[in-house]
Amino acid sequence: ELGAYILSQGHFHIAYVGVTEEDVSVGLKRRQGFQKAVQMFAPSSNVTYYKTTFHVKDAMKQVSEILSGNRPTVIVCAT
C-alpha cells in the first residue's frame, strides 16, 4: 500500500532504505511488496535500494549520504 501511495503522489525518483534480506519479514517481504507496487504502477520509475541495519545511527548515516548527492523526491525507510 505504501508503494502505491508514493507512486500515486508523483514520486518517481525514489530511495528505498531497508535492512538486509536475511530478515525475511522486514528485509525481504517489505522490499518485494514495494518492488511489486513499482512494477504495477510505475515500472519506469527510478528506485535505488540501500541496505542498513536496525540501528538508528546506521540508518541516519545512510540517509545523510543519500541527501548529499542527487536527492530523490522521497525516501522510503522500511525497518
XYZ file of N, CA and C in Angstrom:
237
model
N 0.812 -1.192 0.000
C 0.000 0.000 0.000
C 0.858 1.260 0.000
N 1.945 1.238 0.738
C 2.811 2.411 0.794
C 3.401 2.712 -0.581
N 3.859 1.685 -1.258
C 4.435 1.884 -2.584
C 3.440 2.492 -3.550
N 2.221 1.983 -3.561
C 1.185 2.519 -4.442
C 0.894 3.976 -4.107
N 0.836 4.294 -2.823
C 0.561 5.673 -2.413
C 1.675 6.615 -2.872
N 2.910 6.238 -2.630
C 4.042 7.087 -3.012
C 4.045 7.340 -4.514
N 3.817 6.309 -5.279
C 3.801 6.459 -6.731
C 2.613 7.292 -7.189
N 1.483 7.162 -6.508
C 0.300 7.952 -6.877
C 0.505 9.437 -6.597
N 1.454 9.765 -5.735
C 1.760 11.159 -5.417
C 2.790 11.765 -6.380
N 3.196 10.990 -7.362
C 4.101 11.502 -8.385
C 5.582 11.333 -8.099
N 5.916 10.535 -7.120
C 7.331 10.300 -6.806
C 7.873 9.187 -7.701
N 8.852 9.541 -8.526
C 9.428 8.552 -9.423
C 10.950 8.487 -9.332
N 11.525 9.294 -8.460
C 12.966 9.228 -8.157
C 13.033 8.897 -6.669
N 13.147 7.606 -6.366
C 12.902 7.095 -5.019
C 14.145 6.422 -4.450
N 14.391 6.686 -3.175
C 15.420 5.960 -2.427
C 14.693 5.070 -1.429
N 15.014 3.798 -1.434
C 14.406 2.829 -0.517
C 15.497 2.337 0.419
N 15.311 2.567 1.716
C 16.289 2.151 2.718
C 15.677 1.036 3.548
N 16.297 -0.120 3.531
C 15.784 -1.256 4.290
C 16.917 -2.098 4.845
N 16.552 -3.041 5.669
C 17.552 -3.944 6.233
C 17.843 -5.055 5.233
N 18.852 -5.862 5.520
C 19.239 -6.922 4.592
C 18.116 -7.941 4.424
N 18.174 -8.643 3.335
C 17.139 -9.619 3.013
C 17.246 -10.887 3.847
N 18.250 -10.963 4.696
C 18.350 -12.095 5.619
C 17.185 -12.080 6.607
N 16.664 -10.895 6.892
C 15.462 -10.767 7.715
C 14.275 -10.879 6.769
N 13.622 -12.023 6.764
C 12.585 -12.312 5.778
C 11.399 -11.361 5.890
N 10.892 -11.138 7.093
C 9.699 -10.304 7.252
C 9.945 -8.851 6.883
N 11.009 -8.295 7.397
C 11.255 -6.868 7.206
C 12.117 -6.600 5.979
N 13.196 -7.306 5.847
C 14.119 -7.044 4.756
C 13.645 -7.535 3.410
N 13.142 -8.742 3.362
C 12.766 -9.351 2.086
C 11.329 -9.049 1.680
N 10.374 -9.357 2.523
C 8.966 -9.225 2.136
C 8.541 -7.775 1.913
N 9.011 -6.866 2.743
C 8.654 -5.454 2.538
C 9.255 -4.932 1.242
N 10.496 -5.310 0.977
C 11.120 -4.871 -0.279
C 10.384 -5.466 -1.480
N 10.033 -6.737 -1.400
C 9.300 -7.368 -2.501
C 7.946 -6.697 -2.717
N 7.271 -6.348 -1.637
C 5.990 -5.651 -1.756
C 6.152 -4.299 -2.424
N 7.188 -3.588 -2.056
C 7.445 -2.285 -2.668
C 7.793 -2.453 -4.144
N 8.631 -3.427 -4.455
C 9.010 -3.675 -5.849
C 7.793 -4.049 -6.691
N 6.885 -4.799 -6.117
C 5.666 -5.187 -6.836
C 4.837 -3.953 -7.174
N 4.703 -3.038 -6.228
C 3.949 -1.806 -6.481
C 4.612 -0.988 -7.581
N 5.926 -0.897 -7.549
C 6.651 -0.155 -8.579
C 6.407 -0.788 -9.945
N 6.492 -2.101 -10.033
C 6.275 -2.794 -11.303
C 4.856 -2.594 -11.818
N 3.891 -2.549 -10.911
C 2.490 -2.401 -11.314
C 2.140 -0.969 -11.711
N 2.613 0.006 -10.943
C 2.147 1.376 -11.112
C 3.126 2.312 -11.816
N 4.397 2.019 -11.762
C 5.376 2.926 -12.374
C 6.668 2.189 -12.707
N 6.608 1.262 -13.659
C 7.794 0.459 -13.968
C 8.980 1.269 -14.490
N 8.740 2.472 -14.976
C 9.847 3.288 -15.484
C 10.430 4.217 -14.418
N 9.951 4.103 -13.190
C 10.472 4.964 -12.128
C 11.907 4.574 -11.779
N 12.606 5.495 -11.154
C 13.999 5.290 -10.777
C 14.054 5.024 -9.277
N 14.258 3.773 -8.896
C 14.340 3.402 -7.482
C 15.744 2.881 -7.203
N 16.376 3.453 -6.188
C 17.672 2.976 -5.740
C 17.476 2.350 -4.371
N 17.965 1.127 -4.211
C 17.790 0.386 -2.963
C 19.075 0.439 -2.145
N 18.921 0.784 -0.872
C 20.045 0.863 0.057
C 19.792 -0.084 1.219
N 20.868 -0.671 1.729
C 20.743 -1.576 2.879
C 21.344 -0.928 4.109
N 20.694 -1.139 5.240
C 21.177 -0.637 6.511
C 20.890 -1.686 7.582
N 21.083 -1.313 8.821
C 20.819 -2.219 9.938
C 19.592 -1.723 10.695
N 19.267 -2.384 11.791
C 18.164 -1.942 12.632
C 18.577 -0.807 13.574
N 19.828 -0.404 13.530
C 20.316 0.655 14.408
C 20.041 2.026 13.788
N 19.441 2.908 14.565
C 19.058 4.230 14.080
C 20.258 4.998 13.536
N 21.379 4.931 14.209
C 22.563 5.672 13.757
C 23.018 5.217 12.372
N 22.931 3.924 12.101
C 23.310 3.420 10.778
C 22.352 3.931 9.706
N 21.071 3.914 10.016
C 20.072 4.410 9.064
C 20.255 5.907 8.823
N 20.531 6.655 9.882
C 20.752 8.094 9.740
C 21.970 8.383 8.870
N 23.009 7.590 9.025
C 24.206 7.765 8.200
C 23.879 7.491 6.734
N 23.112 6.440 6.482
C 22.740 6.098 5.107
C 21.908 7.213 4.483
N 20.938 7.721 5.218
C 20.087 8.795 4.701
C 20.910 10.059 4.464
N 21.837 10.355 5.340
C 22.704 11.518 5.162
C 23.498 11.406 3.865
N 23.992 10.221 3.569
C 24.732 10.000 2.323
C 23.823 10.169 1.108
N 22.593 9.688 1.224
C 21.630 9.836 0.128
C 21.373 11.318 -0.143
N 21.182 12.085 0.915
C 20.858 13.502 0.775
C 22.039 14.348 0.319
N 23.245 13.823 0.418
C 24.418 14.590 0.000
C 24.634 14.537 -1.511
N 23.931 13.646 -2.179
C 24.096 13.507 -3.621
C 22.891 14.027 -4.384
N 22.564 13.358 -5.461
C 21.395 13.694 -6.272
C 20.148 13.279 -5.492
N 19.476 14.228 -4.904
C 18.387 13.930 -3.970
C 17.168 13.305 -4.646
N 16.648 12.253 -4.030
C 15.399 11.664 -4.520
C 14.226 12.555 -4.121
N 13.072 12.322 -4.713
C 11.881 13.085 -4.322
C 11.264 12.527 -3.054
N 11.611 11.288 -2.713
C 11.114 10.673 -1.480
C 12.094 9.586 -1.038
N 12.187 9.421 0.280
C 12.983 8.335 0.852
C 12.032 7.428 1.610
N 12.013 6.165 1.248
C 11.191 5.167 1.929
C 12.103 4.403 2.877
N 11.735 4.354 4.148
C 12.511 3.610 5.136
C 11.668 2.458 5.652
N 12.148 1.254 5.459
C 11.406 0.065 5.880
C 12.233 -0.700 6.897
N 11.864 -0.569 8.155
C 12.555 -1.303 9.214
C 11.544 -1.885 10.167
